């Protein structure tokens, strides 16, 4: 069997088209142009690429984009001061602080400082709580993007065995919750999980969010499974590759997402959607 490739490049383009059409109507009605502020601290090259892609997408949407590139040496209080300023800026509807932050800055303190109504990452505890209950305005971009990829192929989640590898606050935990909302039977695996392959082999839908190059091998995947690769790693040659041993797993899975061109572009498309939502919330 050879897996069907779910193209995040294509699906993200569709999502962005939908968001742009909706945003144009919103702007025509209200005169408000959605605005996103992105803060990056330090010079991590991968983060710089992601932030640049966010900026480009804002331009495609006709959104205002406010970029803050702060030096590695920025203190937590300086960062909190900037967030306070952006919280009070009516042209800024969404605020995103690119993770990870340099050592010495407490990520939770930073997330807590963002006005939940401008929290387009949905990382603030208030938004996390809304998500757990299932009554929310924002979903974090990466897991929301995965759900959108599954929907694009009409993949039914109800009653399916879903296995998420990784338990981060950004991906693994909210991913599990969204699959649960769609009535999946969800297992979360992580570094302490015993006999991981025996669990992943049961998965109808397998989401890999570990951060280890080629971690998911073909023997860990059930024939015909849906395999979603959230990982973004660099090979020793400098190529961008996922957590899944793509070639081998593609020969066994039913569906697979590539890296690059899979979940990454979806994260950004969903961020655009959240920015529009935040602009709408600003006048409620
Ligand atoms: N606050 N921090 C915050 N919000 C986020 O939503 C993120 N994330 C993750 C890292 N830190 C964050 C992102 O934006 C990961 N992420 C992200 C965004 C975009 C892409 C990948 C990860 C992306 O554009 N990927 C492309 C190109 C990859 C490349 O060339 O390196 C892809 O095709 O996968």
XYZ file of C-alpha atoms and ligand atoms in Angstrom:
318
model
C 0.000 0.000 0.000
C 1.118 3.515 -0.675
C -0.250 6.295 1.493
C -2.231 9.221 0.194
C -0.290 12.408 0.874
C -2.253 15.111 2.698
C -0.750 18.372 1.479
C -0.590 21.078 4.115
C 0.558 23.415 1.413
C -2.721 22.986 -0.471
C -5.051 22.848 2.526
C -3.396 25.889 4.132
C -3.889 27.841 0.902
C -7.600 26.972 1.007
C -7.890 28.006 4.661
C -6.106 31.296 3.978
C -8.383 31.992 1.016
C -11.419 31.415 3.233
C -9.991 33.654 5.983
C -9.132 36.411 3.523
C -12.637 36.415 2.035
C -14.121 36.618 5.538
C -11.657 39.317 6.595
C -12.456 41.444 3.552
C -16.148 41.377 4.473
C -15.332 42.210 8.104
C -13.115 45.139 7.096
C -15.702 46.479 4.621
C -18.328 46.419 7.375
C -16.283 47.781 10.277
C -13.305 49.613 8.794
C -11.080 47.456 11.013
C -7.999 45.801 9.509
C -6.918 42.778 11.596
C -3.477 43.309 13.133
C -1.011 40.738 14.461
C 2.029 41.507 16.630
C 4.777 38.885 16.597
C 7.616 39.077 19.096
C 10.782 37.087 18.670
C 13.560 37.146 21.270
C 17.031 36.052 20.200
C 18.238 34.729 16.870
C 17.265 31.085 16.607
C 17.382 30.493 12.824
C 14.371 28.131 12.759
C 12.253 30.591 14.762
C 13.296 33.352 12.384
C 11.989 31.307 9.431
C 8.631 30.647 11.158
C 8.235 34.318 12.109
C 9.054 35.400 8.565
C 6.408 32.975 7.236
C 3.860 34.510 9.639
C 4.713 37.974 8.398
C 4.349 36.852 4.760
C 0.957 35.301 5.451
C -0.250 38.504 7.130
C 0.735 40.399 3.986
C -1.213 37.886 1.834
C -4.269 38.394 4.066
C -3.997 42.184 3.947
C -3.498 42.159 7.734
C -1.293 44.613 9.575
C 1.756 42.886 10.949
C 3.864 44.340 13.744
C 7.227 42.647 14.149
C 9.418 42.952 17.233
C 12.838 41.316 17.018
C 14.398 41.699 20.457
C 17.971 40.795 21.398
C 18.844 37.571 23.242
C 19.734 39.726 26.261
C 16.195 41.110 26.680
C 14.997 40.820 30.269
C 11.659 39.368 31.296
C 10.463 42.740 32.567
C 11.311 44.422 29.253
C 9.311 41.759 27.429
C 6.387 42.119 29.840
C 6.453 45.882 29.306
C 6.161 45.422 25.532
C 3.265 42.983 25.979
C 1.505 45.503 28.221
C 1.892 48.139 25.522
C 0.505 45.784 22.855
C -2.380 44.753 25.131
C -3.407 48.416 25.111
C -2.831 49.088 21.405
C -6.156 49.028 19.566
C -4.511 48.339 16.195
C -3.092 45.095 17.591
C -5.712 42.353 17.792
C -3.417 39.356 18.157
C -0.174 38.999 20.140
C 2.200 36.084 19.633
C 5.489 35.567 21.454
C 7.508 33.033 19.475
C 8.633 30.051 21.564
C 11.065 28.922 22.798
C 12.292 31.947 24.744
C 15.897 32.366 25.912
C 16.819 30.876 29.271
C 16.080 33.292 32.088
C 12.688 34.332 30.742
C 9.773 32.513 32.333
C 7.500 31.398 29.486
C 4.471 31.022 31.747
C 4.860 34.573 33.085
C 4.958 35.838 29.511
C 1.911 33.832 28.410
C -0.029 34.946 31.491
C 0.668 38.601 30.644
C -1.084 38.445 27.257
C -4.680 39.646 27.214
C -6.631 36.387 26.651
C -8.702 38.144 23.964
C -5.490 38.807 22.009
C -3.981 35.382 22.705
C -3.980 34.033 19.146
C -1.825 31.064 20.228
C -4.453 30.042 22.803
C -1.671 29.380 25.317
C -3.134 31.508 28.158
C -4.638 29.404 31.001
C -8.011 31.058 30.447
C -8.061 29.880 26.835
C -6.649 26.468 27.758
C -9.559 26.107 30.200
C -12.081 27.095 27.527
C -10.605 24.462 25.213
C -10.838 21.741 27.833
C -14.506 22.537 28.354
C -15.075 22.674 24.580
C -16.337 26.276 24.448
C -13.633 28.436 22.924
C -12.772 31.338 20.606
C -9.214 30.270 19.792
C -7.509 26.947 19.240
C -3.722 26.673 19.174
C -2.555 26.746 15.560
C -0.753 23.424 15.315
C -3.429 21.068 16.704
C -6.161 23.094 14.968
C -4.213 22.704 11.738
C -4.032 18.933 12.218
C -7.818 18.792 12.690
C -8.226 20.804 9.497
C -5.985 18.331 7.613
C -8.089 15.401 8.852
C -11.299 17.223 7.886
C -9.923 17.943 4.403
C -9.893 14.191 3.733
C -13.195 13.572 5.565
C -11.364 11.307 7.981
C -13.818 10.196 10.628
C -12.444 10.382 14.170
C -15.454 9.109 16.113
C -14.646 5.844 17.896
C -11.193 5.640 16.297
C -8.054 4.790 18.242
C -5.999 7.991 18.258
C -2.454 7.975 19.587
C -0.582 11.225 20.216
C 3.146 10.945 20.862
C 4.234 13.991 22.865
C 2.599 15.823 25.768
C 3.623 19.458 25.362
C 1.234 22.244 26.313
C 1.585 23.618 22.791
C 0.842 20.473 20.778
C 0.383 17.117 22.530
C -2.119 18.051 25.250
C -4.429 20.251 23.152
C -4.153 17.766 20.253
C -5.442 14.981 22.486
C -8.297 17.201 23.671
C -9.427 18.114 20.138
C -9.415 14.453 19.074
C -11.417 13.646 22.210
C -13.964 16.363 21.349
C -14.440 14.573 18.021
C -15.124 11.351 19.959
C -11.790 9.648 19.362
C -10.441 7.159 21.900
C -7.231 8.967 22.745
C -3.936 7.736 24.182
C -1.095 10.134 24.960
C 2.391 8.606 24.851
C 5.631 10.211 25.993
C 9.219 9.534 26.984
C 8.213 7.371 29.978
C 5.735 5.244 28.042
C 6.527 1.535 28.232
C 6.520 -0.465 24.997
C 5.530 2.500 22.839
C 5.452 0.513 19.544
C 2.762 -1.829 20.890
C 0.563 1.224 21.498
C 1.290 3.095 18.263
C 0.641 -0.094 16.260
C -2.964 0.014 17.488
C -3.510 3.563 16.238
C -5.992 4.342 13.477
C -4.789 7.937 13.701
C -1.205 8.534 14.837
C 0.076 12.045 15.588
C 3.837 12.368 16.045
C 4.937 15.437 18.032
C 8.173 14.286 19.636
C 10.858 16.416 18.050
C 13.142 13.534 17.056
C 14.160 12.974 13.469
C 12.666 9.789 11.996
C 11.451 8.517 15.388
C 8.343 6.782 14.028
C 9.439 3.788 11.969
C 7.285 1.560 9.763
C 7.148 -1.248 12.353
C 5.387 1.190 14.729
C 2.535 1.882 12.302
C -0.574 -0.134 11.530
C -1.289 -0.908 7.882
C -3.606 1.799 6.502
C -3.281 4.174 9.502
C -3.484 7.961 9.218
C -0.053 9.344 10.146
C 0.298 13.055 10.956
C 3.844 14.356 11.373
C 4.113 17.476 13.539
C 7.898 17.279 13.958
C 10.259 19.704 12.288
C 13.887 18.592 12.495
C 17.052 19.158 10.528
C 19.052 16.319 9.057
C 22.852 16.447 9.381
C 22.790 17.709 5.764
C 20.546 20.589 6.828
C 17.323 19.294 5.254
C 13.982 19.828 7.041
C 12.386 16.487 7.981
C 9.747 15.245 10.421
C 9.466 12.799 13.301
C 8.325 10.088 10.896
C 10.563 7.888 8.765
C 8.624 9.169 5.770
C 9.611 6.836 2.915
C 9.122 3.614 4.853
C 5.944 4.710 6.650
C 4.403 6.035 3.419
C 4.639 2.469 2.093
C 2.408 1.220 4.908
C 0.100 4.036 6.047
C -3.222 4.995 4.476
C -2.553 8.727 4.737
C 0.580 10.675 5.599
C 1.594 14.338 5.913
C 4.964 15.433 4.504
C 7.576 17.658 6.175
C 8.016 20.354 4.968
C 4.658 21.215 3.450
C 2.499 19.433 6.031
C 1.499 20.664 9.459
C 3.853 23.717 9.458
C 1.948 25.778 6.889
C -1.324 24.789 8.613
C -0.095 26.287 11.905
C 0.272 29.602 10.156
C -3.055 29.401 8.316
C -4.851 28.771 11.620
C -2.985 31.719 13.138
C -4.461 33.904 10.401
C -7.912 32.617 11.283
C -7.278 33.379 14.970
C -6.118 36.889 14.141
C -9.397 37.555 12.339
C -11.307 36.091 15.310
C -9.367 38.389 17.657
C -10.230 41.411 15.516
C -13.901 40.421 15.716
C -13.649 39.965 19.512
C -12.185 43.481 19.841
C -15.538 45.070 19.000
C -17.747 42.746 21.024
N 4.229 31.201 20.273
N 5.639 29.668 19.270
C 4.432 30.251 19.337
N 3.418 29.933 18.500
C 3.594 28.981 17.556
O 2.573 28.614 16.776
C 4.847 28.372 17.429
N 5.136 27.448 16.453
C 6.027 26.330 16.775
C 7.291 26.918 17.394
N 7.040 28.030 18.289
C 5.853 28.715 18.326
C 5.223 27.718 15.136
O 4.791 28.742 14.642
C 6.274 25.721 15.415
N 5.797 26.709 14.464
C 5.977 26.633 13.071
C 5.472 27.584 12.200
C 5.676 27.501 10.834
C 6.386 26.475 10.303
C 6.893 25.517 11.154
C 6.686 25.605 12.522
C 6.614 26.440 8.833
O 6.416 27.423 8.163
N 7.054 25.301 8.295
C 7.288 25.151 6.880
C 8.737 25.468 6.526
C 9.758 24.749 7.356
C 11.194 25.219 7.147
O 11.562 25.527 5.989
O 11.951 25.238 8.131
C 6.903 23.729 6.516
O 6.650 23.484 5.344
O 6.831 22.876 7.398
